[in-house]
Amino acid sequence: MCEGNSKQSDKAGTLISANPMTEPAFGIRLHEKHVGILALEVYTPSTFIKQSKLEKHCGVESGKYTKGLGQEGLAFCGDAEDVNSLSLTVVHSLLEKYEIDPTTVGRVEVGTETLVDKSKSTKTVLMDLFPGNTDIEGATVVNACYGGTAALLNAFSWVESDGWDGRYAIVVAADIATYAPGPARPTSGAGAVALLVGRDAPLSFNPRERATHSANTWDFFKPDPTVEYPEVDGALSQSCYYAALENVYNRLADKINKVSKEGVKEFDAESPDYWVFHAPYNKLVQKSYGRLFLMDARRNVYDSEGEEEKKDATDLHGSLTDWLAKPSKETYGDKSLESTLKRLSARAFEERLSDANMASKLVGNTYTASVFLGLASLIDRVGGKGQLTPGKTLGIFSYGSGSLATMYRLHV
Amino acid sequence: MCEGNSKQSDKAGTLISANPMTEPAFGIRLHEKHVGILALEVYTPSTFIKQSKLEKHCGVESGKYTKGLGQEGLAFCGDAEDVNSLSLTVVHSLLEKYEIDPTTVGRVEVGTETLVDKSKSTKTVLMDLFPGNTDIEGATVVNACYGGTAALLNAFSWVESDGWDGRYAIVVAADIATYAPGPARPTSGAGAVALLVGRDAPLSFNPRERATHSANTWDFFKPDPTVEYPEVDGALSQSCYYAALENVYNRLADKINKVSKEGVKEFDAESPDYWVFHAPYNKLVQKSYGRLFLMDARRNVYDSEGEEEKKDATDLHGSLTDWLAKPSKETYGDKSLESTLKRLSARAFEERLSDANMASKLVGNTYTASVFLGLASLIDRVGGKGQLTPGKTLGIFSYGSGSLATMYRLHV
């Protein structure tokens, strides 16, 4: 699914033949490692419901799910599937399509929140796909929709590390999202993504270009082990998503802008060529992206502590003056601000985020897999037209309830 | 609990004041980083049962648990405790005792298999202990008793990484082990350990000195979400533990011996000054340590593939000739071999492993925390006498059912 992969795989193959256990890595500069994503593979169930039909079935007004949530469909599993079968399918497919020798994999880590066992990890079930190779690190990570991102960051660190033995890491994110009958049910979905991680990657990661936010929140959790459904507070979850997004965005912008060279465009809502957001439903992503424009306007007027007013700066967007000094939390429900931000961000959203969002519009929320499904969607739709050219950058935002979120930048 | 820590904390404090985001880490050689464990803290419940009393209560013959399993007691929790409260207590205690400013922590990761929620991770609950700091990476890792080790290896990679921002990582391993009435019940236990990870550590880790084994096994799992008890196949779990131990031990010995300098003692069962094993019960650890002597004898006679006989070598231990050519699996139940290995390894076990095992003998199996409780026990008993002197090495073996195991070496 990742263009340019066959070439990159060859490069990685060359690396594998050099044994890093005997060839010291000292002296290799980080930017020469190009740690990142070599390839990815997606699996979604073939069973699917159109949101317009679900509206009729649920007896709600037409457009409530399609326009209100911005969703077109949702994928669902029969009772013959669980998170282990989803993971087995997607990893098997990755190995097969990219002709990966199972002995060249040194790490497999799974992110999920659809556990079928409190102790036995999905990672160990996947070991059946690696005959003749028991030498594979990695376990299973849990943190609502964030587990896959935790696994990916761990894999990046492992591949960057001096302990890396030259082999691939595979990161799996798989989930089945289901909700009790009610307003959240149309945000169900199901899917899995497997990512191949290594050096000399076509999508590379600079480990300094990331920012994290975590807090003890009770927006979404699964305390009752006998039911599949979560306890979810929709309004609180949206606030937590906004708060996490704004924090990691401001932090990442501060980090990148602090070290950026003179003459290089500042990191802001429109500087990454493309964005990929964790997508519970399309409308939330659209509204959230708008929040970045408020953050940019604030940063233009205030210093990074949000206190001292920059005397020579103006609100570039002109129309946000009323909200600049207000604490973010107090503006989350403000419909007037929402429509102003929608107007300001509409074109940029269409250009930079709508391609990533397309897959989630069709199959629904896939929890840990959602952000990677978005990445796959972007690569398919934009990369497929040859437009993911070297030098382009992607801003990635991953959110998990509870809560834990990271924003990072990838380089083509 | 870690001697020399106050000095080391000062060093780490110096590092923190230099901001790695603006001071490039390029050029820092790995061995100058000394990534490792700066300090650790233990919590076990104050409620406790003597195994001799449990024998009477269960109506089994005297000595079945105390001599048969080699256990003296087990700790247990009341219903006011769960894995979140254990984790909160041990992290709070670590922060307090070592006077750690919560803003100097950049990563918190938890390993557990006593989940109280399928989605909300224990890591997010711990965020309450870090007021004013939401910038903390890390989630919760699940893989039976191995989750804490996965979290520790992730923390080591993060601290080694160029993305490290100079702050501490905290790794938490916490579990409540309970079994249905029957032969496994005396191997219950409860406890939590928190480890402070950073650079310039008194116990440092070389990322190349580790070896992993993973396989899809069904020795121990928790498929029924309505009960606390695992499904466990004791005999299978013991075989899986042996197989994992032998694989990681042989791999680690191969790795270390391949690059060791001439004149330096080969890595074998007696070359680490101390060992720490994951300890389901004391007797299993004792028997398992004996297996390393069989591996050493084999390696002395055969090459690393186990095929070609070394012509000029002899079985150093003399008495293992009958078992050298047999596949390991066929020897797991061999009582005659077991007593031979016990005799051969008894002195070394006493000198190198019994101190680490002491805590688990008293409080029982603490699952993910077990291996770190062993490390704390060693530091307390041996370090407390000033005998963990620079240059000494520790061999650490962590096993999680399902299965996933790693052996690594730490340097004082």
Short mmCIF file of N, CA, C and O in Angstrom, two decimals, chain A residues 20-21 24-26 29-30 107 113 115 117-121 123-125 127-128 134-144 154 157-158 160-163 207-208 210 212-214 216-218 220-223 225-227 251 259 402-404, chain B residues 20-21 24-26 29-30 107 113 115 117-121 123-125 127-128 134-144 154 157-158 160-163 207-208 210 212-214 216-218 220-223 225-227 251 259 402-404:
data_model
loop_
_atom_site.label_atom_id
_atom_site.label_comp_id
_atom_site.label_asym_id
_atom_site.label_seq_id
_atom_site.Cartn_x
_atom_site.Cartn_y
_atom_site.Cartn_z
N PRO A 20 24.26 -6.14 12.83
CA PRO A 20 24.59 -5.04 13.74
C PRO A 20 25.14 -5.52 15.08
O PRO A 20 25.67 -4.73 15.84
N MET A 21 25.00 -6.82 15.38
CA MET A 21 25.54 -7.31 16.65
C MET A 21 27.07 -7.31 16.59
O MET A 21 27.73 -7.26 17.61
N PRO A 24 29.45 -2.41 14.90
CA PRO A 24 28.95 -1.37 15.82
C PRO A 24 28.20 -0.27 15.07
O PRO A 24 28.60 0.13 13.98
N ALA A 25 27.10 0.19 15.67
CA ALA A 25 26.31 1.25 15.05
C ALA A 25 26.84 2.63 15.41
O ALA A 25 26.36 3.62 14.93
N PHE A 26 27.85 2.68 16.28
CA PHE A 26 28.39 3.99 16.68
C PHE A 26 28.77 4.77 15.43
O PHE A 26 29.37 4.24 14.52
N ARG A 29 24.70 8.52 12.13
CA ARG A 29 23.93 9.66 12.57
C ARG A 29 22.45 9.36 12.42
O ARG A 29 22.04 8.67 11.49
N LEU A 30 21.68 9.91 13.35
CA LEU A 30 20.26 9.59 13.38
C LEU A 30 19.60 9.81 12.04
O LEU A 30 18.84 8.98 11.55
N ARG A 107 10.44 -8.13 15.98
CA ARG A 107 9.55 -7.51 16.97
C ARG A 107 8.14 -7.47 16.42
O ARG A 107 7.93 -7.07 15.27
N GLU A 113 -8.04 -2.67 22.21
CA GLU A 113 -8.86 -2.55 23.42
C GLU A 113 -10.06 -3.49 23.33
O GLU A 113 -11.08 -3.28 23.96
N LEU A 115 -9.81 -6.84 24.03
CA LEU A 115 -9.15 -8.03 24.58
C LEU A 115 -10.12 -9.20 24.71
O LEU A 115 -11.25 -9.02 25.14
N ASP A 117 -8.81 -11.93 26.33
CA ASP A 117 -8.19 -12.64 27.45
C ASP A 117 -7.46 -11.60 28.30
O ASP A 117 -6.81 -10.70 27.76
N LYS A 118 -7.57 -11.73 29.62
CA LYS A 118 -6.94 -10.73 30.49
C LYS A 118 -5.44 -10.96 30.64
O LYS A 118 -4.73 -10.11 31.14
N SER A 119 -4.98 -12.14 30.23
CA SER A 119 -3.58 -12.47 30.45
C SER A 119 -2.83 -12.80 29.16
O SER A 119 -1.77 -12.27 28.89
N LYS A 120 -3.40 -13.70 28.37
CA LYS A 120 -2.70 -14.15 27.15
C LYS A 120 -2.79 -13.06 26.09
O LYS A 120 -3.87 -12.65 25.67
N SER A 121 -1.64 -12.64 25.61
CA SER A 121 -1.62 -11.48 24.72
C SER A 121 -1.78 -11.91 23.27
O SER A 121 -1.32 -12.98 22.85
N LYS A 123 -0.33 -10.81 20.80
CA LYS A 123 0.99 -10.99 20.19
C LYS A 123 1.41 -12.46 20.16
O LYS A 123 1.94 -12.94 19.16
N THR A 124 1.14 -13.19 21.26
CA THR A 124 1.59 -14.59 21.31
C THR A 124 0.79 -15.45 20.33
O THR A 124 1.33 -16.42 19.78
N VAL A 125 -0.47 -15.09 20.09
CA VAL A 125 -1.28 -15.83 19.11
C VAL A 125 -0.69 -15.65 17.71
O VAL A 125 -0.67 -16.58 16.89
N MET A 127 2.30 -15.53 16.92
CA MET A 127 3.55 -16.28 16.74
C MET A 127 3.36 -17.46 15.79
O MET A 127 4.33 -17.93 15.18
N ASP A 128 2.12 -17.95 15.64
CA ASP A 128 1.86 -19.04 14.70
C ASP A 128 2.23 -18.66 13.26
O ASP A 128 2.41 -19.53 12.41
N THR A 134 11.31 -18.01 16.95
CA THR A 134 10.71 -17.68 18.25
C THR A 134 11.37 -16.44 18.84
O THR A 134 10.99 -15.98 19.91
N ASP A 135 12.34 -15.89 18.11
CA ASP A 135 13.14 -14.77 18.63
C ASP A 135 12.48 -13.44 18.25
O ASP A 135 12.99 -12.69 17.42
N ILE A 136 11.30 -13.17 18.84
CA ILE A 136 10.52 -11.98 18.48
C ILE A 136 10.06 -11.26 19.74
O ILE A 136 9.27 -11.79 20.52
N GLU A 137 10.55 -10.04 19.93
CA GLU A 137 10.15 -9.22 21.08
C GLU A 137 8.77 -8.62 20.88
O GLU A 137 8.20 -8.69 19.79
N GLY A 138 8.26 -7.95 21.92
CA GLY A 138 7.01 -7.20 21.81
C GLY A 138 5.84 -7.92 22.45
O GLY A 138 5.77 -9.15 22.40
N ALA A 139 4.91 -7.15 23.03
CA ALA A 139 3.75 -7.73 23.72
C ALA A 139 2.48 -7.08 23.17
O ALA A 139 2.39 -6.82 21.97
N THR A 140 1.50 -6.85 24.03
CA THR A 140 0.24 -6.21 23.62
C THR A 140 0.02 -4.99 24.49
O THR A 140 0.18 -5.06 25.71
N VAL A 141 -0.33 -3.87 23.87
CA VAL A 141 -0.47 -2.61 24.60
C VAL A 141 -1.94 -2.20 24.66
O VAL A 141 -2.66 -2.29 23.66
N VAL A 142 -2.35 -1.73 25.83
CA VAL A 142 -3.74 -1.33 26.04
C VAL A 142 -3.80 0.12 26.49
O VAL A 142 -3.12 0.51 27.45
N ASN A 143 -4.53 0.93 25.81
CA ASN A 143 -4.90 2.28 26.27
C ASN A 143 -5.96 2.83 25.33
O ASN A 143 -5.68 3.71 24.53
N ALA A 144 -7.17 2.27 25.43
CA ALA A 144 -8.27 2.67 24.54
C ALA A 144 -7.75 2.72 23.10
O ALA A 144 -7.07 1.79 22.68
N ASN A 154 7.15 2.61 20.37
CA ASN A 154 8.09 1.62 20.91
C ASN A 154 8.92 0.99 19.80
O ASN A 154 10.12 0.76 19.95
N SER A 157 11.58 3.38 18.55
CA SER A 157 12.72 3.45 19.48
C SER A 157 13.59 2.20 19.36
O SER A 157 14.82 2.28 19.42
N TRP A 158 12.95 1.05 19.21
CA TRP A 158 13.69 -0.21 19.10
C TRP A 158 14.57 -0.21 17.85
O TRP A 158 15.74 -0.57 17.89
N GLU A 160 15.63 2.36 16.23
CA GLU A 160 16.67 3.39 16.35
C GLU A 160 17.79 2.92 17.28
O GLU A 160 18.95 3.31 17.12
N SER A 161 17.43 2.05 18.23
CA SER A 161 18.33 1.67 19.33
C SER A 161 19.57 0.92 18.87
O SER A 161 19.59 0.26 17.83
N ASP A 162 20.59 0.99 19.69
CA ASP A 162 21.80 0.22 19.44
C ASP A 162 21.55 -1.27 19.64
O ASP A 162 22.34 -2.11 19.23
N GLY A 163 20.44 -1.61 20.28
CA GLY A 163 20.10 -3.02 20.48
C GLY A 163 19.37 -3.62 19.29
O GLY A 163 19.11 -4.82 19.25
N PRO A 207 12.49 11.30 15.99
CA PRO A 207 11.96 11.05 17.34
C PRO A 207 11.79 12.32 18.18
O PRO A 207 11.12 12.28 19.21
N ARG A 208 12.38 13.42 17.74
CA ARG A 208 12.19 14.66 18.51
C ARG A 208 10.91 15.38 18.12
O ARG A 208 10.51 16.33 18.79
N ARG A 210 7.68 14.89 18.31
CA ARG A 210 6.46 14.33 18.87
C ARG A 210 6.12 15.02 20.17
O ARG A 210 7.02 15.55 20.84
N THR A 212 3.22 14.68 23.63
CA THR A 212 2.23 13.80 24.26
C THR A 212 1.44 14.54 25.33
O THR A 212 1.93 15.49 25.93
N HIS A 213 0.20 14.10 25.53
CA HIS A 213 -0.65 14.61 26.61
C HIS A 213 -1.33 13.42 27.27
O HIS A 213 -1.88 12.55 26.59
N SER A 214 -1.31 13.37 28.60
CA SER A 214 -2.02 12.31 29.30
C SER A 214 -2.68 12.86 30.55
O SER A 214 -2.14 13.76 31.20
N ASN A 216 -5.90 11.68 33.77
CA ASN A 216 -6.83 10.67 34.28
C ASN A 216 -8.27 11.13 34.05
O ASN A 216 -8.82 11.88 34.84
N THR A 217 -8.86 10.69 32.95
CA THR A 217 -10.23 11.09 32.61
C THR A 217 -11.10 9.85 32.46
O THR A 217 -10.62 8.75 32.20
N TRP A 218 -12.40 10.05 32.64
CA TRP A 218 -13.34 8.92 32.59
C TRP A 218 -14.36 9.15 31.48
O TRP A 218 -15.55 9.06 31.68
N PHE A 220 -14.47 7.39 28.59
CA PHE A 220 -14.81 6.16 27.86
C PHE A 220 -14.05 5.04 28.56
O PHE A 220 -12.83 5.11 28.69
N PHE A 221 -14.76 4.01 29.01
CA PHE A 221 -14.06 2.90 29.66
C PHE A 221 -14.92 1.65 29.58
O PHE A 221 -16.08 1.71 29.17
N LYS A 222 -14.34 0.51 29.90
CA LYS A 222 -15.04 -0.77 29.78
C LYS A 222 -14.90 -1.55 31.08
O LYS A 222 -14.14 -2.52 31.16
N PRO A 223 -15.63 -1.12 32.11
CA PRO A 223 -15.44 -1.72 33.43
C PRO A 223 -16.18 -3.05 33.61
O PRO A 223 -15.83 -3.83 34.49
N PRO A 225 -16.83 -6.58 32.55
CA PRO A 225 -16.19 -7.56 31.67
C PRO A 225 -17.18 -8.46 30.93
O PRO A 225 -16.80 -9.16 30.00
N THR A 226 -18.46 -8.42 31.34
CA THR A 226 -19.42 -9.34 30.72
C THR A 226 -20.08 -8.75 29.47
O THR A 226 -20.80 -9.44 28.78
N VAL A 227 -19.87 -7.46 29.21
CA VAL A 227 -20.46 -6.88 28.00
C VAL A 227 -19.36 -6.30 27.11
O VAL A 227 -18.30 -5.91 27.57
N ARG A 251 2.35 21.94 21.98
CA ARG A 251 3.67 21.45 22.38
C ARG A 251 4.54 21.12 21.17
O ARG A 251 5.73 21.43 21.14
N VAL A 259 13.46 24.98 17.05
CA VAL A 259 14.70 24.57 16.39
C VAL A 259 14.66 24.77 14.87
O VAL A 259 15.59 24.40 14.17
N GLY A 402 -9.19 8.16 28.28
CA GLY A 402 -8.69 7.70 29.58
C GLY A 402 -7.77 8.62 30.35
O GLY A 402 -7.74 8.55 31.54
N SER A 403 -6.92 9.48 29.68
CA SER A 403 -6.69 9.67 28.26
C SER A 403 -5.19 9.82 27.98
O SER A 403 -4.43 10.18 28.88
N LEU A 404 -4.84 9.57 26.74
CA LEU A 404 -3.44 9.58 26.30
C LEU A 404 -3.41 9.89 24.81
O LEU A 404 -4.12 9.25 24.03
N PRO B 20 17.98 18.26 25.96
CA PRO B 20 18.41 17.51 24.78
C PRO B 20 17.66 17.91 23.52
O PRO B 20 18.06 17.56 22.43
N MET B 21 16.55 18.63 23.66
CA MET B 21 15.83 19.05 22.46
C MET B 21 16.63 20.11 21.71
O MET B 21 16.45 20.31 20.52
N PRO B 24 22.07 18.68 20.64
CA PRO B 24 22.03 17.41 19.92
C PRO B 24 22.79 16.31 20.66
O PRO B 24 23.84 16.56 21.23
N ALA B 25 22.20 15.10 20.63
CA ALA B 25 22.83 13.97 21.31
C ALA B 25 23.84 13.28 20.41
O ALA B 25 24.52 12.37 20.83
N PHE B 26 23.94 13.71 19.16
CA PHE B 26 24.88 13.06 18.24
C PHE B 26 26.27 13.06 18.86
O PHE B 26 26.71 14.06 19.41
N ARG B 29 28.46 8.45 22.83
CA ARG B 29 28.59 7.02 22.60
C ARG B 29 27.71 6.26 23.58
O ARG B 29 27.52 6.69 24.71
N LEU B 30 27.21 5.13 23.11
CA LEU B 30 26.25 4.39 23.90
C LEU B 30 26.77 4.10 25.30
O LEU B 30 26.07 4.29 26.29
N ARG B 107 7.86 9.62 31.12
CA ARG B 107 7.29 8.37 30.64
C ARG B 107 6.88 7.52 31.84
O ARG B 107 7.65 7.37 32.78
N GLU B 113 -1.37 -8.08 34.54
CA GLU B 113 -2.35 -8.99 33.96
C GLU B 113 -3.55 -9.11 34.89
O GLU B 113 -4.28 -10.09 34.86
N LEU B 115 -6.04 -6.74 34.97
CA LEU B 115 -6.78 -5.60 34.45
C LEU B 115 -8.15 -5.46 35.12
O LEU B 115 -8.85 -6.45 35.32
N ASP B 117 -10.15 -3.04 33.74
CA ASP B 117 -10.90 -2.39 32.67
C ASP B 117 -10.27 -2.83 31.35
O ASP B 117 -9.05 -2.90 31.23
N LYS B 118 -11.12 -3.11 30.35
CA LYS B 118 -10.58 -3.60 29.08
C LYS B 118 -10.04 -2.46 28.22
O LYS B 118 -9.36 -2.70 27.23
N SER B 119 -10.37 -1.23 28.59
CA SER B 119 -9.98 -0.10 27.75
C SER B 119 -9.13 0.93 28.48
O SER B 119 -8.07 1.32 28.02
N LYS B 120 -9.61 1.36 29.64
CA LYS B 120 -8.89 2.43 30.37
C LYS B 120 -7.65 1.86 31.03
O LYS B 120 -7.72 0.94 31.85
N SER B 121 -6.52 2.44 30.71
CA SER B 121 -5.27 1.85 31.16
C SER B 121 -4.87 2.38 32.53
O SER B 121 -5.12 3.54 32.87
N LYS B 123 -2.07 3.16 33.53
CA LYS B 123 -1.18 4.32 33.36
C LYS B 123 -1.94 5.63 33.51
O LYS B 123 -1.45 6.56 34.16
N THR B 124 -3.15 5.71 32.91
CA THR B 124 -3.89 6.99 32.97
C THR B 124 -4.36 7.29 34.39
O THR B 124 -4.45 8.45 34.78
N VAL B 125 -4.65 6.24 35.17
CA VAL B 125 -5.04 6.45 36.57
C VAL B 125 -3.87 7.06 37.36
O VAL B 125 -4.06 7.91 38.23
N MET B 127 -1.82 9.15 36.38
CA MET B 127 -1.58 10.56 36.05
C MET B 127 -1.97 11.49 37.19
O MET B 127 -1.46 12.60 37.29
N ASP B 128 -2.87 11.03 38.09
CA ASP B 128 -3.23 11.84 39.25
C ASP B 128 -2.03 12.15 40.14
O ASP B 128 -2.07 13.09 40.94
N THR B 134 1.17 16.94 32.18
CA THR B 134 0.39 16.00 31.36
C THR B 134 1.26 15.43 30.24
O THR B 134 0.79 14.61 29.46
N ASP B 135 2.51 15.86 30.19
CA ASP B 135 3.40 15.49 29.08
C ASP B 135 4.15 14.20 29.43
O ASP B 135 5.35 14.21 29.66
N ILE B 136 3.41 13.09 29.52
CA ILE B 136 4.00 11.81 29.94
C ILE B 136 3.57 10.70 28.99
O ILE B 136 2.40 10.36 28.89
N GLU B 137 4.55 10.13 28.29
CA GLU B 137 4.29 9.01 27.38
C GLU B 137 4.07 7.71 28.13
O GLU B 137 4.31 7.63 29.33
N GLY B 138 3.72 6.64 27.38
CA GLY B 138 3.63 5.30 27.96
C GLY B 138 2.20 4.89 28.23
O GLY B 138 1.35 5.71 28.59
N ALA B 139 1.93 3.58 28.07
CA ALA B 139 0.58 3.05 28.25
C ALA B 139 0.64 1.87 29.23
O ALA B 139 1.40 1.90 30.19
N THR B 140 -0.16 0.84 28.99
CA THR B 140 -0.18 -0.34 29.84
C THR B 140 0.06 -1.57 28.96
O THR B 140 -0.54 -1.69 27.90
N VAL B 141 0.97 -2.44 29.40
CA VAL B 141 1.35 -3.60 28.59
C VAL B 141 0.83 -4.88 29.21
O VAL B 141 0.92 -5.06 30.43
N VAL B 142 0.31 -5.77 28.36
CA VAL B 142 -0.25 -7.03 28.83
C VAL B 142 0.45 -8.20 28.16
O VAL B 142 0.55 -8.24 26.92
N ASN B 143 0.98 -9.09 28.91
CA ASN B 143 1.44 -10.38 28.40
C ASN B 143 1.76 -11.28 29.60
O ASN B 143 2.92 -11.54 29.90
N ALA B 144 0.71 -11.72 30.29
CA ALA B 144 0.87 -12.53 31.50
C ALA B 144 1.93 -11.88 32.39
O ALA B 144 1.90 -10.67 32.59
N ASN B 154 11.06 -1.16 26.78
CA ASN B 154 10.59 0.04 26.07
C ASN B 154 11.18 1.30 26.68
O ASN B 154 11.58 2.23 25.97
N SER B 157 14.83 1.70 25.73
CA SER B 157 14.98 2.20 24.36
C SER B 157 14.66 3.69 24.28
O SER B 157 15.32 4.44 23.57
N TRP B 158 13.62 4.09 25.01
CA TRP B 158 13.22 5.50 25.00
C TRP B 158 14.34 6.38 25.56
O TRP B 158 14.69 7.41 24.99
N GLU B 160 17.48 5.67 25.73
CA GLU B 160 18.64 5.62 24.83
C GLU B 160 18.42 6.48 23.59
O GLU B 160 19.36 7.02 23.01
N SER B 161 17.14 6.63 23.21
CA SER B 161 16.77 7.24 21.93
C SER B 161 17.16 8.71 21.83
O SER B 161 17.28 9.43 22.81
N ASP B 162 17.30 9.15 20.60
CA ASP B 162 17.54 10.57 20.34
C ASP B 162 16.30 11.40 20.66
O ASP B 162 16.37 12.62 20.77
N GLY B 163 15.16 10.75 20.82
CA GLY B 163 13.93 11.46 21.15
C GLY B 163 13.78 11.68 22.65
O GLY B 163 12.85 12.35 23.09
N PRO B 207 21.97 -2.66 25.49
CA PRO B 207 20.82 -3.15 24.72
C PRO B 207 21.14 -4.36 23.84
O PRO B 207 20.22 -5.02 23.36
N ARG B 208 22.41 -4.63 23.63
CA ARG B 208 22.74 -5.81 22.81
C ARG B 208 22.76 -7.09 23.63
O ARG B 208 22.84 -8.18 23.08
N ARG B 210 20.66 -8.96 25.30
CA ARG B 210 19.35 -9.50 25.63
C ARG B 210 18.96 -10.52 24.58
O ARG B 210 19.43 -10.45 23.43
N THR B 212 15.39 -13.05 23.37
CA THR B 212 13.95 -13.25 23.59
C THR B 212 13.47 -14.55 22.96
O THR B 212 14.04 -15.04 21.99
N HIS B 213 12.42 -15.11 23.55
CA HIS B 213 11.75 -16.29 23.00
C HIS B 213 10.25 -16.07 23.10
O HIS B 213 9.74 -15.67 24.15
N SER B 214 9.53 -16.33 22.02
CA SER B 214 8.07 -16.22 22.07
C SER B 214 7.44 -17.35 21.27
O SER B 214 7.98 -17.77 20.25
N ASN B 216 3.27 -19.43 20.62
CA ASN B 216 1.84 -19.46 20.94
C ASN B 216 1.53 -20.70 21.77
O ASN B 216 1.32 -21.78 21.24
N THR B 217 1.50 -20.53 23.10
CA THR B 217 1.24 -21.66 24.00
C THR B 217 0.03 -21.34 24.87
O THR B 217 -0.31 -20.18 25.09
N TRP B 218 -0.60 -22.39 25.36
CA TRP B 218 -1.82 -22.22 26.16
C TRP B 218 -1.60 -22.81 27.55
O TRP B 218 -2.39 -23.60 28.04
N PHE B 220 -1.32 -20.95 30.39
CA PHE B 220 -1.94 -20.14 31.44
C PHE B 220 -2.66 -19.02 30.74
O PHE B 220 -2.06 -18.28 29.96
N PHE B 221 -3.97 -18.87 30.98
CA PHE B 221 -4.69 -17.78 30.34
C PHE B 221 -5.94 -17.45 31.15
O PHE B 221 -6.29 -18.19 32.08
N LYS B 222 -6.56 -16.33 30.85
CA LYS B 222 -7.73 -15.87 31.62
C LYS B 222 -8.86 -15.54 30.67
O LYS B 222 -9.16 -14.37 30.43
N PRO B 223 -9.49 -16.56 30.11
CA PRO B 223 -10.50 -16.33 29.08
C PRO B 223 -11.87 -15.93 29.64
O PRO B 223 -12.67 -15.35 28.93
N PRO B 225 -14.02 -13.64 31.66
CA PRO B 225 -13.88 -12.31 32.27
C PRO B 225 -14.61 -12.18 33.60
O PRO B 225 -14.39 -11.22 34.32
N THR B 226 -15.46 -13.15 33.94
CA THR B 226 -16.25 -13.00 35.17
C THR B 226 -15.53 -13.56 36.39
O THR B 226 -16.01 -13.39 37.51
N VAL B 227 -14.43 -14.29 36.20
CA VAL B 227 -13.70 -14.81 37.36
C VAL B 227 -12.28 -14.26 37.38
O VAL B 227 -11.71 -13.95 36.34
N ARG B 251 20.69 -18.35 23.48
CA ARG B 251 20.84 -17.21 22.57
C ARG B 251 21.70 -16.12 23.17
O ARG B 251 22.54 -15.53 22.49
N VAL B 259 31.09 -11.88 20.92
CA VAL B 259 31.81 -10.60 20.89
C VAL B 259 32.73 -10.40 22.10
O VAL B 259 33.33 -9.35 22.25
N GLY B 402 2.11 -17.89 27.67
CA GLY B 402 1.37 -17.55 26.46
C GLY B 402 2.06 -17.73 25.12
O GLY B 402 1.39 -17.93 24.15
N SER B 403 3.42 -17.60 25.02
CA SER B 403 4.43 -17.25 26.00
C SER B 403 5.46 -16.29 25.42
O SER B 403 5.62 -16.23 24.20
N LEU B 404 6.13 -15.58 26.30
CA LEU B 404 7.09 -14.55 25.91
C LEU B 404 8.10 -14.40 27.04
O LEU B 404 7.71 -14.25 28.20
#
